[in-house]
Coordinates of C-alpha atoms in Angstrom, one line a residue:
Chain A
M1069 CA 0.0 0.0 0.0
E1070 CA 2.7 2.3 1.0
Q1071 CA 4.8 1.3 -1.9
R1072 CA 1.9 2.0 -4.2
Q1073 CA 1.5 5.4 -2.9
E1074 CA 5.1 6.0 -3.5
T1075 CA 4.9 5.0 -7.1
V1076 CA 1.9 7.3 -7.5
E1077 CA 3.9 10.0 -6.0
V1078 CA 6.7 9.3 -8.5
E1079 CA 4.2 9.2 -11.3
K1080 CA 2.9 12.5 -10.3
Q1081 CA 6.3 13.9 -10.2
K1082 CA 7.1 12.5 -13.6
N1083 CA 3.9 14.0 -15.0
W1084 CA 4.8 17.3 -13.6
T1085 CA 8.3 17.3 -15.1
N1086 CA 6.8 16.2 -18.4
K1087 CA 4.3 18.9 -18.4
H1088 CA 6.9 21.4 -17.4
R1089 CA 9.2 20.3 -20.1
K1090 CA 6.5 20.5 -22.7
K1091 CA 5.7 24.0 -21.7
T1092 CA 9.2 25.1 -22.1
L1093 CA 9.5 23.3 -25.4
F1094 CA 6.6 25.3 -26.8
S1095 CA 7.5 28.6 -25.3
N1096 CA 11.2 28.4 -25.7
K1097 CA 12.2 31.0 -28.3
H1098 CA 15.3 29.1 -29.3
L1099 CA 13.2 26.1 -30.4
L1100 CA 10.8 28.1 -32.6
P1101 CA 12.9 27.5 -35.8
Y1102 CA 12.9 23.8 -35.0
W1103 CA 9.1 23.7 -34.6
L1104 CA 8.7 25.5 -37.9
I1105 CA 10.9 23.1 -39.9
L1106 CA 9.7 19.9 -38.1
P1107 CA 6.6 19.3 -40.3
T1108 CA 8.7 19.5 -43.5
L1109 CA 11.3 17.1 -42.1
L1110 CA 8.7 14.7 -41.0
I1111 CA 6.9 14.7 -44.3
L1112 CA 10.2 14.3 -46.2
A1113 CA 11.3 11.5 -44.0
V1114 CA 8.1 9.6 -44.5
L1115 CA 7.9 10.3 -48.2
T1116 CA 11.5 10.0 -49.2
I1117 CA 13.6 8.1 -46.7
F1118 CA 11.1 5.5 -45.9
P1119 CA 10.3 4.6 -49.5
L1120 CA 14.0 4.6 -50.3
G1121 CA 14.6 2.1 -47.5
Y1122 CA 11.6 0.1 -48.6
S1123 CA 12.9 0.0 -52.1
I1124 CA 16.2 -1.5 -50.9
Y1125 CA 14.1 -4.1 -49.2
V1126 CA 12.0 -4.7 -52.3
S1127 CA 15.1 -5.0 -54.5
F1128 CA 16.2 -8.0 -52.3
Q1129 CA 12.9 -9.7 -52.5
D1130 CA 11.9 -12.6 -54.7
F1131 CA 8.5 -11.9 -56.3
N1132 CA 6.4 -14.8 -57.5
T1133 CA 4.3 -14.6 -60.7
Y1134 CA 1.4 -13.0 -58.8
G1135 CA 3.6 -10.1 -57.7
Q1136 CA 3.8 -11.3 -54.1
P1137 CA 7.0 -11.1 -52.1
D1138 CA 8.4 -14.6 -51.7
G1139 CA 11.5 -14.3 -49.5
F1140 CA 14.9 -12.8 -49.5
T1141 CA 17.1 -13.1 -52.5
G1142 CA 20.2 -11.5 -54.1
S1143 CA 19.2 -12.8 -57.5
N1144 CA 17.5 -9.6 -58.6
Y1145 CA 20.8 -7.8 -58.9
A1146 CA 22.5 -10.8 -60.5
E1147 CA 19.6 -11.1 -63.0
V1148 CA 20.0 -7.4 -63.8
V1149 CA 23.7 -7.3 -64.4
T1150 CA 23.7 -10.5 -66.4
S1151 CA 20.9 -9.6 -68.7
M1152 CA 21.7 -8.2 -72.2
T1153 CA 18.5 -6.2 -72.3
F1154 CA 19.7 -4.2 -69.2
W1155 CA 23.0 -3.5 -70.7
N1156 CA 21.4 -2.5 -74.0
S1157 CA 19.2 -0.1 -72.1
M1158 CA 22.1 1.2 -70.1
G1159 CA 23.9 1.9 -73.4
V1160 CA 20.9 3.6 -74.9
T1161 CA 20.4 5.7 -71.8
L1162 CA 24.0 6.8 -71.6
L1163 CA 24.4 7.6 -75.3
Y1164 CA 21.2 9.5 -75.2
T1165 CA 22.2 11.4 -72.1
F1166 CA 25.6 12.5 -73.4
G1167 CA 24.2 13.4 -76.8
V1168 CA 21.3 15.6 -75.6
V1169 CA 23.2 17.2 -72.7
A1170 CA 26.2 18.2 -74.9
F1171 CA 23.8 19.7 -77.5
E1172 CA 21.6 21.4 -75.0
M1173 CA 24.6 23.0 -73.2
I1174 CA 26.1 24.4 -76.3
L1175 CA 22.8 25.7 -77.8
G1176 CA 21.7 27.0 -74.4
L1177 CA 25.0 29.0 -74.0
F1178 CA 24.7 30.3 -77.5
M1179 CA 21.1 31.4 -76.9
A1180 CA 21.8 33.0 -73.5
L1181 CA 24.7 35.1 -75.0
M1182 CA 22.3 36.4 -77.6
V1183 CA 19.5 37.6 -75.3
S1184 CA 21.7 38.7 -72.3
K1185 CA 20.9 42.4 -72.9
D1186 CA 18.2 43.7 -70.6
T1187 CA 15.6 45.3 -72.8
K1188 CA 11.9 44.8 -72.8
V1189 CA 11.9 42.9 -76.1
M1190 CA 14.5 40.5 -74.7
G1191 CA 12.3 39.9 -71.6
Y1192 CA 9.4 38.7 -73.8
L1193 CA 11.8 36.8 -76.0
R1194 CA 13.1 34.9 -73.0
W1195 CA 9.6 33.9 -72.1
V1196 CA 9.0 32.6 -75.6
L1197 CA 12.3 30.7 -75.5
I1198 CA 11.4 28.8 -72.4
I1199 CA 7.8 27.9 -73.2
P1200 CA 8.8 24.3 -74.2
M1201 CA 10.2 23.4 -70.8
M1202 CA 6.9 24.2 -69.2
L1203 CA 4.8 22.0 -71.4
S1204 CA 4.0 18.5 -70.2
P1205 CA 6.5 16.1 -71.8
L1206 CA 3.6 14.0 -72.7
V1207 CA 2.0 16.7 -74.7
V1208 CA 5.3 17.5 -76.4
G1209 CA 5.5 13.8 -77.3
I1210 CA 2.1 14.0 -78.9
I1211 CA 3.0 17.1 -80.9
F1212 CA 6.1 15.4 -82.3
R1213 CA 4.3 12.1 -82.9
L1214 CA 2.0 14.1 -85.1
M1215 CA 4.8 16.1 -86.9
L1216 CA 7.0 13.0 -87.3
N1217 CA 4.3 10.8 -88.7
A1218 CA 5.7 9.1 -91.8
D1219 CA 2.6 9.5 -93.9
M1220 CA 0.9 12.8 -93.0
G1221 CA 3.5 14.4 -90.8
I1222 CA 4.5 18.0 -91.6
I1223 CA 8.2 17.2 -91.4
N1224 CA 8.2 14.7 -94.1
Y1225 CA 5.9 17.0 -96.1
M1226 CA 8.4 19.8 -95.9
L1227 CA 11.3 17.4 -96.8
Q1228 CA 9.4 16.2 -99.8
S1229 CA 8.5 19.7 -101.0
I1230 CA 12.1 20.6 -101.2
G1231 CA 12.9 17.4 -103.1
L1232 CA 14.2 15.2 -100.3
P1233 CA 12.9 11.7 -99.7
A1234 CA 10.5 11.0 -96.8
V1235 CA 11.9 9.4 -93.7
N1236 CA 10.2 6.8 -91.6
W1237 CA 11.2 8.7 -88.5
L1238 CA 9.9 6.5 -85.7
G1239 CA 10.1 3.3 -87.7
T1240 CA 13.8 2.6 -88.0
S1241 CA 16.2 2.3 -85.1
G1242 CA 18.6 5.1 -86.0
T1243 CA 16.1 7.7 -86.9
A1244 CA 13.9 6.7 -83.9
F1245 CA 16.8 7.3 -81.6
L1246 CA 17.6 10.6 -83.3
S1247 CA 13.9 11.7 -83.1
I1248 CA 13.8 11.1 -79.3
M1249 CA 17.0 13.1 -78.9
M1250 CA 15.6 15.9 -81.1
V1251 CA 12.4 16.1 -79.0
D1252 CA 14.5 16.2 -75.8
I1253 CA 16.7 19.0 -77.2
W1254 CA 13.6 21.0 -78.3
Q1255 CA 12.1 20.7 -74.9
W1256 CA 15.1 21.0 -72.5
T1257 CA 17.6 23.4 -74.2
P1258 CA 15.5 26.1 -72.6
M1259 CA 16.5 24.8 -69.2
C1260 CA 20.2 25.1 -69.9
F1261 CA 19.5 28.5 -71.5
L1262 CA 17.7 29.8 -68.5
I1263 CA 20.3 28.7 -65.9
I1264 CA 23.2 30.1 -68.0
L1265 CA 21.3 33.3 -68.6
A1266 CA 20.9 33.7 -64.9
G1267 CA 24.6 33.1 -64.5
L1268 CA 25.5 35.6 -67.2
Q1269 CA 23.4 38.3 -65.5
S1270 CA 25.1 37.9 -62.2
L1271 CA 28.7 38.2 -63.5
P1272 CA 30.8 41.1 -62.3
Q1273 CA 31.4 43.9 -64.8
D1274 CA 35.0 44.9 -64.0
P1275 CA 36.9 42.3 -65.9
Y1276 CA 34.9 43.2 -69.0
E1277 CA 35.8 46.8 -68.9
A1278 CA 39.5 46.0 -68.3
A1279 CA 39.4 43.6 -71.3
R1280 CA 37.7 46.2 -73.5
L1281 CA 40.4 48.8 -72.6
D1282 CA 43.0 46.2 -73.6
G1283 CA 41.3 45.9 -76.9
A1284 CA 40.5 42.2 -76.6
S1285 CA 38.3 40.7 -79.3
R1286 CA 34.8 39.4 -78.5
L1287 CA 35.9 35.8 -78.9
Q1288 CA 38.8 36.3 -76.6
I1289 CA 36.5 37.9 -74.0
L1290 CA 34.2 34.9 -74.3
K1291 CA 37.0 32.4 -74.0
D1292 CA 39.1 34.0 -71.3
I1293 CA 36.6 35.9 -69.1
T1294 CA 33.0 34.7 -69.6
L1295 CA 33.4 31.0 -69.7
P1296 CA 35.8 30.7 -66.7
L1297 CA 33.5 33.0 -64.7
L1298 CA 30.5 31.0 -65.7
K1299 CA 32.0 27.7 -64.8
P1300 CA 30.1 27.1 -61.5
I1301 CA 26.8 27.9 -63.3
I1302 CA 27.7 25.6 -66.1
I1303 CA 28.3 22.8 -63.6
V1304 CA 24.9 23.4 -62.1
A1305 CA 23.2 23.2 -65.5
L1306 CA 25.2 20.2 -66.5
V1307 CA 24.4 18.2 -63.4
I1308 CA 20.7 19.1 -63.4
R1309 CA 20.3 18.2 -67.0
T1310 CA 22.3 15.0 -66.7
M1311 CA 20.2 13.8 -63.8
D1312 CA 17.0 14.5 -65.7
A1313 CA 18.1 13.0 -68.9
L1314 CA 19.2 9.7 -67.2
R1315 CA 15.7 9.1 -66.0
M1316 CA 13.8 10.2 -69.1
F1317 CA 10.6 8.3 -69.6
D1318 CA 7.7 10.3 -71.0
Q1319 CA 8.9 10.9 -74.6
V1320 CA 9.8 7.2 -75.1
F1321 CA 6.4 6.2 -73.7
V1322 CA 4.6 8.4 -76.2
L1323 CA 6.8 8.2 -79.3
T1324 CA 8.3 4.7 -79.5
Q1325 CA 7.4 2.5 -76.6
G1326 CA 11.1 1.6 -76.6
G1327 CA 11.1 0.4 -80.2
P1328 CA 11.7 -0.4 -82.9
G1329 CA 13.1 -3.5 -81.3
R1330 CA 14.9 -2.1 -78.3
A1331 CA 16.6 0.8 -80.0
T1332 CA 15.1 3.5 -77.7
E1333 CA 14.4 1.4 -74.6
V1334 CA 15.9 3.6 -71.9
I1335 CA 16.3 2.1 -68.4
S1336 CA 13.3 3.8 -66.9
F1337 CA 11.1 2.4 -69.6
L1338 CA 12.5 -1.1 -69.3
M1339 CA 11.9 -1.1 -65.6
Y1340 CA 8.4 0.4 -66.0
R1341 CA 7.6 -2.6 -68.2
A1342 CA 9.1 -5.0 -65.8
A1343 CA 7.2 -3.6 -62.9
L1344 CA 3.7 -2.9 -64.4
R1345 CA 3.5 -5.5 -67.1
F1346 CA 5.3 -8.4 -65.6
S1347 CA 4.9 -7.6 -61.9
D1348 CA 8.7 -8.2 -61.6
Y1349 CA 9.1 -5.6 -58.8
G1350 CA 12.3 -6.9 -57.5
Y1351 CA 14.0 -6.8 -60.8
A1352 CA 12.7 -3.3 -61.6
T1353 CA 13.8 -1.9 -58.3
A1354 CA 17.2 -3.5 -58.5
G1355 CA 17.7 -2.0 -62.0
L1356 CA 16.5 1.4 -60.9
F1357 CA 18.9 1.3 -58.0
I1358 CA 21.8 0.7 -60.4
L1359 CA 20.5 3.7 -62.4
L1360 CA 20.5 5.8 -59.2
L1361 CA 24.1 4.7 -58.6
V1362 CA 25.1 5.7 -62.1
T1363 CA 23.4 9.1 -61.6
I1364 CA 25.2 9.7 -58.3
V1365 CA 28.6 8.7 -59.7
L1366 CA 28.2 10.7 -62.9
S1367 CA 27.1 13.9 -61.2
Y1368 CA 29.5 13.6 -58.3
G1369 CA 32.3 12.9 -60.8
M1370 CA 31.4 15.9 -62.9
I1371 CA 31.4 18.2 -59.9
K1372 CA 34.7 16.8 -58.6
L1373 CA 36.4 17.0 -61.9
L1374 CA 35.3 20.6 -62.7
T1375 CA 36.0 22.0 -59.2
R1376 CA 39.4 20.3 -58.9
N1377 CA 40.5 22.2 -62.0
E1378 CA 39.4 25.3 -60.4
K1379 CA 41.5 24.7 -57.3
A1380 CA 44.5 23.8 -59.3
G1381 CA 44.0 27.1 -61.2
E1382 CA 43.9 29.1 -58.0
S1383 CA 47.2 27.7 -56.6
Chain B
M1351 CA 38.6 58.7 -88.1
E1352 CA 35.1 59.6 -89.2
N1353 CA 35.2 56.8 -91.7
A1354 CA 36.3 54.3 -89.1
K1355 CA 33.4 55.4 -86.9
T1356 CA 30.8 54.9 -89.6
G1357 CA 32.5 51.6 -90.4
M1358 CA 32.1 50.5 -86.8
K1359 CA 28.5 51.6 -86.9
A1360 CA 27.8 49.6 -90.0
K1361 CA 29.5 46.6 -88.5
R1362 CA 27.4 46.8 -85.4
M1363 CA 24.3 47.2 -87.4
R1364 CA 25.1 44.1 -89.4
E1365 CA 25.7 42.2 -86.2
E1366 CA 22.3 43.3 -84.8
I1367 CA 20.6 42.2 -88.0
I1368 CA 22.2 38.8 -87.8
R1369 CA 21.4 38.5 -84.1
Y1370 CA 17.7 39.2 -84.6
T1371 CA 17.5 37.0 -87.7
V1372 CA 18.9 34.1 -85.7
L1373 CA 16.7 34.8 -82.8
F1374 CA 13.7 34.9 -85.1
I1375 CA 14.6 31.5 -86.5
I1376 CA 15.0 30.1 -83.0
C1377 CA 11.6 31.5 -82.0
L1378 CA 10.1 29.9 -85.1
I1379 CA 11.5 26.5 -84.2
V1380 CA 10.2 26.9 -80.6
L1381 CA 6.8 28.1 -81.6
F1382 CA 6.0 26.1 -84.7
P1383 CA 5.3 22.7 -83.0
I1384 CA 2.9 24.4 -80.6
Y1385 CA 1.2 26.3 -83.4
W1386 CA 0.9 23.1 -85.4
M1387 CA -0.8 21.3 -82.5
V1388 CA -3.3 24.2 -82.1
I1389 CA -4.2 24.4 -85.8
T1390 CA -4.5 20.7 -86.2
S1391 CA -7.2 20.7 -83.6
F1392 CA -9.2 23.1 -85.8
K1393 CA -8.8 21.2 -89.1
T1394 CA -11.4 18.8 -90.6
Q1395 CA -10.5 15.2 -90.9
G1396 CA -10.4 15.5 -94.7
E1397 CA -8.0 18.4 -94.6
L1398 CA -5.8 16.7 -92.1
F1399 CA -5.1 13.7 -94.3
H1400 CA -5.1 15.6 -97.6
S1401 CA -2.0 15.3 -99.7
T1402 CA -1.2 19.0 -99.5
Q1403 CA -0.8 20.2 -96.0
T1404 CA -2.2 23.6 -95.0
F1405 CA -0.5 26.0 -92.6
F1406 CA -3.8 27.5 -91.8
P1407 CA -7.1 25.6 -91.6
Q1408 CA -9.1 26.1 -94.8
Q1409 CA -12.2 25.1 -93.1
F1410 CA -12.1 26.1 -89.5
T1411 CA -14.0 23.6 -87.4
L1412 CA -14.8 23.3 -83.7
Q1413 CA -16.1 19.7 -84.0
Y1414 CA -13.3 18.2 -81.8
Y1415 CA -14.1 20.7 -79.0
L1416 CA -17.9 20.9 -79.1
D1417 CA -19.2 17.9 -80.9
P1418 CA -22.3 16.7 -79.0
V1419 CA -21.1 13.1 -79.0
D1420 CA -17.3 13.1 -78.5
G1421 CA -16.1 16.7 -78.3
V1422 CA -13.6 17.1 -75.6
L1423 CA -15.5 19.9 -74.0
T1424 CA -18.9 18.2 -74.2
A1425 CA -20.4 17.6 -70.8
G1426 CA -19.5 14.2 -69.5
S1427 CA -16.5 13.8 -71.7
P1428 CA -13.6 11.9 -70.1
F1429 CA -11.3 14.9 -70.8
L1430 CA -13.3 17.2 -68.5
G1431 CA -12.9 14.5 -65.8
F1432 CA -9.2 14.4 -66.2
F1433 CA -9.0 18.2 -66.2
F1434 CA -11.1 18.3 -63.0
N1435 CA -8.9 15.6 -61.3
S1436 CA -5.7 17.5 -62.3
M1437 CA -7.1 20.7 -60.8
I1438 CA -8.0 19.0 -57.5
V1439 CA -4.7 17.3 -57.1
A1440 CA -2.6 20.2 -58.2
S1441 CA -4.4 22.8 -56.0
A1442 CA -4.6 20.6 -52.9
S1443 CA -1.0 19.6 -53.0
T1444 CA 0.1 23.1 -53.7
V1445 CA -1.8 24.5 -50.7
I1446 CA -0.3 21.8 -48.4
C1447 CA 3.2 22.4 -49.7
L1448 CA 3.0 26.1 -49.4
V1449 CA 1.8 26.2 -45.8
V1450 CA 4.3 23.6 -44.6
G1451 CA 7.1 24.6 -46.8
S1452 CA 6.9 28.4 -46.2
L1453 CA 7.3 27.8 -42.5
A1454 CA 10.4 25.7 -43.0
A1455 CA 11.8 28.2 -45.5
Y1456 CA 11.3 31.0 -43.1
S1457 CA 13.0 29.0 -40.4
L1458 CA 16.0 28.3 -42.7
A1459 CA 16.2 31.9 -44.0
R1460 CA 16.0 33.6 -40.6
F1461 CA 17.4 31.5 -37.8
E1462 CA 20.7 30.1 -37.0
M1463 CA 20.2 26.5 -36.1
R1464 CA 22.8 24.0 -35.0
I1465 CA 21.5 21.3 -37.3
N1466 CA 21.8 23.8 -40.2
K1467 CA 25.4 24.7 -40.0
N1468 CA 26.8 25.8 -43.4
D1469 CA 23.3 25.3 -44.8
R1470 CA 23.7 21.6 -44.3
L1471 CA 20.0 21.0 -43.6
S1472 CA 19.0 23.1 -46.7
F1473 CA 21.1 21.0 -48.9
A1474 CA 19.8 17.8 -47.3
I1475 CA 16.3 19.0 -48.3
L1476 CA 17.5 19.7 -51.8
T1477 CA 18.9 16.3 -52.1
A1478 CA 15.5 14.8 -51.4
R1479 CA 14.4 16.7 -54.5
M1480 CA 17.3 15.6 -56.6
L1481 CA 16.7 11.9 -56.1
P1482 CA 15.3 10.5 -59.3
P1483 CA 11.7 9.8 -58.2
I1484 CA 11.6 6.8 -60.4
V1485 CA 13.7 4.9 -57.9
V1486 CA 11.0 5.1 -55.3
I1487 CA 8.2 4.5 -57.7
V1488 CA 7.9 0.7 -57.3
P1489 CA 7.9 0.9 -53.5
M1490 CA 5.4 3.7 -53.6
Y1491 CA 3.1 1.6 -55.8
L1492 CA 3.4 -1.3 -53.3
I1493 CA 2.8 0.9 -50.3
M1494 CA -0.2 2.5 -51.9
Q1495 CA -1.5 -0.9 -52.9
Q1496 CA -1.2 -2.2 -49.3
L1497 CA -2.9 0.9 -47.9
G1498 CA -5.7 0.5 -50.5
L1499 CA -4.9 4.0 -51.9
L1500 CA -4.3 3.1 -55.5
N1501 CA -6.7 5.1 -57.7
T1502 CA -7.4 7.8 -55.1
Y1503 CA -6.7 11.5 -54.8
W1504 CA -4.9 10.6 -51.6
A1505 CA -2.2 8.7 -53.3
M1506 CA -1.5 11.5 -55.7
L1507 CA -1.7 14.1 -53.0
I1508 CA 0.8 12.3 -50.8
V1509 CA 3.3 11.6 -53.6
Y1510 CA 3.2 15.2 -55.1
T1511 CA 3.5 16.7 -51.6
G1512 CA 6.7 14.8 -51.1
F1513 CA 8.0 15.9 -54.5
N1514 CA 7.1 19.5 -54.4
L1515 CA 8.0 20.3 -50.8
P1516 CA 11.8 20.6 -51.2
F1517 CA 11.2 22.8 -54.2
V1518 CA 8.9 25.0 -52.3
V1519 CA 11.3 25.3 -49.4
W1520 CA 14.2 26.3 -51.6
M1521 CA 12.2 28.8 -53.6
M1522 CA 10.5 30.4 -50.6
K1523 CA 13.8 30.5 -48.8
A1524 CA 15.2 32.7 -51.6
F1525 CA 12.2 35.0 -51.4
F1526 CA 12.4 35.3 -47.6
Q1527 CA 16.1 36.2 -47.8
E1528 CA 15.3 39.1 -50.1
I1529 CA 13.2 40.8 -47.4
P1530 CA 15.3 42.9 -45.0
K1531 CA 15.5 41.5 -41.5
D1532 CA 15.1 44.9 -39.9
L1533 CA 11.4 45.1 -40.8
E1534 CA 10.2 42.3 -38.6
E1535 CA 12.8 43.1 -36.0
S1536 CA 11.4 46.6 -35.5
A1537 CA 7.9 45.1 -35.3
M1538 CA 9.2 42.8 -32.6
V1539 CA 10.7 45.7 -30.7
D1540 CA 7.3 47.2 -30.8
G1541 CA 6.1 44.2 -28.8
D1542 CA 4.8 41.8 -31.5
S1543 CA 5.7 38.2 -31.1
R1544 CA 7.8 36.6 -33.8
M1545 CA 4.9 34.8 -35.4
K1546 CA 2.8 37.9 -35.3
A1547 CA 5.5 39.8 -37.1
F1548 CA 5.6 37.0 -39.6
Y1549 CA 1.9 37.3 -40.4
K1550 CA 1.8 41.1 -40.2
I1551 CA 5.0 42.1 -41.9
V1552 CA 6.7 39.3 -43.8
L1553 CA 3.8 37.5 -45.3
P1554 CA 2.3 40.5 -47.2
L1555 CA 5.8 41.3 -48.5
V1556 CA 6.5 37.8 -49.7
A1557 CA 3.1 37.5 -51.4
P1558 CA 4.4 37.8 -55.0
G1559 CA 6.9 35.1 -54.2
L1560 CA 4.1 32.9 -52.8
V1561 CA 2.1 33.4 -56.0
A1562 CA 5.1 32.5 -58.2
T1563 CA 6.0 29.5 -56.1
S1564 CA 2.5 28.2 -56.1
I1565 CA 2.2 28.6 -59.9
F1566 CA 5.4 26.6 -60.4
T1567 CA 4.2 23.9 -58.1
I1568 CA 0.9 23.8 -60.0
I1569 CA 2.8 23.5 -63.3
L1570 CA 5.0 20.7 -62.0
T1571 CA 2.1 18.7 -60.7
W1572 CA 0.0 19.4 -63.8
N1573 CA 2.6 17.9 -66.0
E1574 CA 3.6 14.9 -64.0
F1575 CA 3.1 11.7 -65.8
L1576 CA 5.1 8.8 -64.5
F1577 CA 3.6 8.5 -61.0
A1578 CA 0.1 9.3 -62.2
M1579 CA 0.6 6.4 -64.7
F1580 CA 1.6 4.0 -62.0
L1581 CA -0.8 5.0 -59.3
L1582 CA -4.0 5.7 -61.3
N1583 CA -5.5 3.1 -63.6
S1584 CA -9.2 3.8 -63.6
A1585 CA -10.3 6.4 -66.2
D1586 CA -12.4 8.4 -63.7
M1587 CA -9.5 9.1 -61.4
M1588 CA -6.8 9.9 -63.9
T1589 CA -5.2 13.3 -64.1
L1590 CA -4.5 14.9 -67.5
P1591 CA -1.2 13.4 -68.6
P1592 CA -2.2 9.7 -68.2
G1593 CA -5.7 10.5 -69.3
I1594 CA -4.4 12.0 -72.6
A1595 CA -2.1 9.0 -72.9
T1596 CA -5.1 6.7 -73.0
F1597 CA -6.4 8.8 -75.9
I1598 CA -3.3 7.9 -77.9
T1599 CA -4.0 4.3 -78.0
Q1600 CA -7.7 4.7 -78.2
Y1601 CA -7.9 6.8 -81.3
E1602 CA -4.6 6.3 -83.0
T1603 CA -5.6 8.4 -86.0
N1604 CA -8.1 10.8 -84.3
W1605 CA -5.5 13.5 -84.3
G1606 CA -8.3 16.2 -84.0
S1607 CA -9.5 15.0 -80.6
L1608 CA -5.9 14.3 -79.4
T1609 CA -4.6 17.7 -80.3
A1610 CA -7.7 19.4 -79.0
A1611 CA -7.2 17.8 -75.6
A1612 CA -3.5 18.6 -75.7
T1613 CA -4.2 22.2 -76.6
L1614 CA -6.6 22.6 -73.7
A1615 CA -4.1 21.0 -71.3
V1616 CA -1.4 23.4 -72.3
V1617 CA -3.4 26.7 -72.3
P1618 CA -3.4 27.1 -68.4
V1619 CA 0.3 26.4 -68.3
V1620 CA 1.1 29.0 -70.9
I1621 CA -1.1 31.7 -69.2
F1622 CA 0.4 30.9 -65.8
S1623 CA 3.9 31.0 -67.0
F1624 CA 3.3 34.4 -68.5
I1625 CA 2.1 35.7 -65.1
V1626 CA 5.3 34.5 -63.3
Q1627 CA 7.7 35.6 -66.1
K1628 CA 9.6 37.8 -63.8
H1629 CA 10.3 34.9 -61.3
L1630 CA 11.1 32.3 -64.0
V1631 CA 14.7 31.9 -63.2
K1632 CA 14.3 31.4 -59.5
G1633 CA 11.5 29.0 -60.1
M1634 CA 12.8 26.8 -62.7
T1635 CA 16.3 26.6 -61.2
L1636 CA 15.2 25.9 -57.7
G1637 CA 16.6 29.2 -56.7
A1638 CA 20.0 27.5 -57.0
V1639 CA 21.2 30.4 -59.1
K1640 CA 20.7 33.9 -57.8
G1641 CA 18.6 35.4 -60.5

């Protein structure tokens, strides 16, 4: 009896301290920023970290033909790295990524240099130039499917009207791959353009005046001043575009469905098929993890490579 | 001397002419596909498949929009359903992200926190956005399946909130940082609490930023295809992108209806983007580059 009373007493005390602590937690000024950021962190933990962990689990699960997990296995990764279709997809994805990113960076830089003056006309021009990136990639796919149509597409019509032969754009491997690249370049060059433009506008003006006084030519100024100063921004654009290009899905879905054959079957599309059509969730997740790994290695490598040069230049 | 000057002028003139010609051609390349989509939706079937293509519809028709049986704008058409679903999902997830994300952004922009040394926490949040969403798509599908949320607004709302939140935090952080600290500090000296100063002083000032951020969030959500494709498979729940994708296979050759639907899906985006023109850089580059 006495003991019980004692525990009650202790309970009470505990309650009191708890209450007390809570009160200070809420009223403590120093904790306000933590309270403000807490919901965001919780949501991100639940919606990013948890699924990521879960996907590691899934990638090590064996799924039966009904799509039910059937026990732990390492065979998903083995199956991925030994399958020819995966390496074909990896090749397509990498080739595609390098191709479009190189084109987009050069074109984007070129366009940004042309509209870098701040006039009203240029303001509207900039808006026009970035419309493509705001359209749904799916709609863009539809537009180009219409224009590239072998029989009634406007592109073949124009080719024929100037005496060139019609091309079966989406029907043969090489042209299908080129078409997908073309669509990507049309839609995403504006992204490079926009980032580089922002960089151009924040450059310091002093080096330019000095160069002008020295009588440097435009090309020299571009090569010796603008490009080195722009380097950090160019890295940002490069990394963002590479990450996005590696996971491209929508255009392939609308334009080619990976075909003809497997000529345009990028990894995300291959894994989409594995997951939704064949319920092969383990295989799909393992493959996507390898894609994530490639993405991280590539972007980290690019950042390291380009910033190391910078440091070497400083010393 | 005089000669050299006029020579320079002529050279500059020539350069300007070249510059504007090239820009004109680029604009043409940018705009032509969009123009082609729009006019295709106004052409009759006969004209569309005629051996000579027309750059302006000879016989302007509204049949793909208003046809009483299968016009995309006819009451009860699947397109209107997709449009409605997209609006619900986009606006609801935008509201949630803005409320939650602005608070976090304010915290990151204004306070020194030990967990945010050297902006470490901000970058951790950014990393969440940089992860290719496709990696988590399969587990998301399985989780939603287990929760019985496949084919519901809830699934889309949850997924898009996770996507857009880091974006909102980064963009709003940039907007908050532009507002001078003194304003709210003087309000606090006058006896207002921090939160009251936030509502009274900071929020009205940051309103244009809020509008820009919300429009970008709406556009991102509006265009998202992959997750919608995975998580929605009944026609009455689909948002616009997967909905329009079903049109492709349904009427392979019905380009009129397809382009009409695509045109209507694009119109709000183009209008919205015009409104946020000024904030484009910050929005599209995650505020990573100071615009």
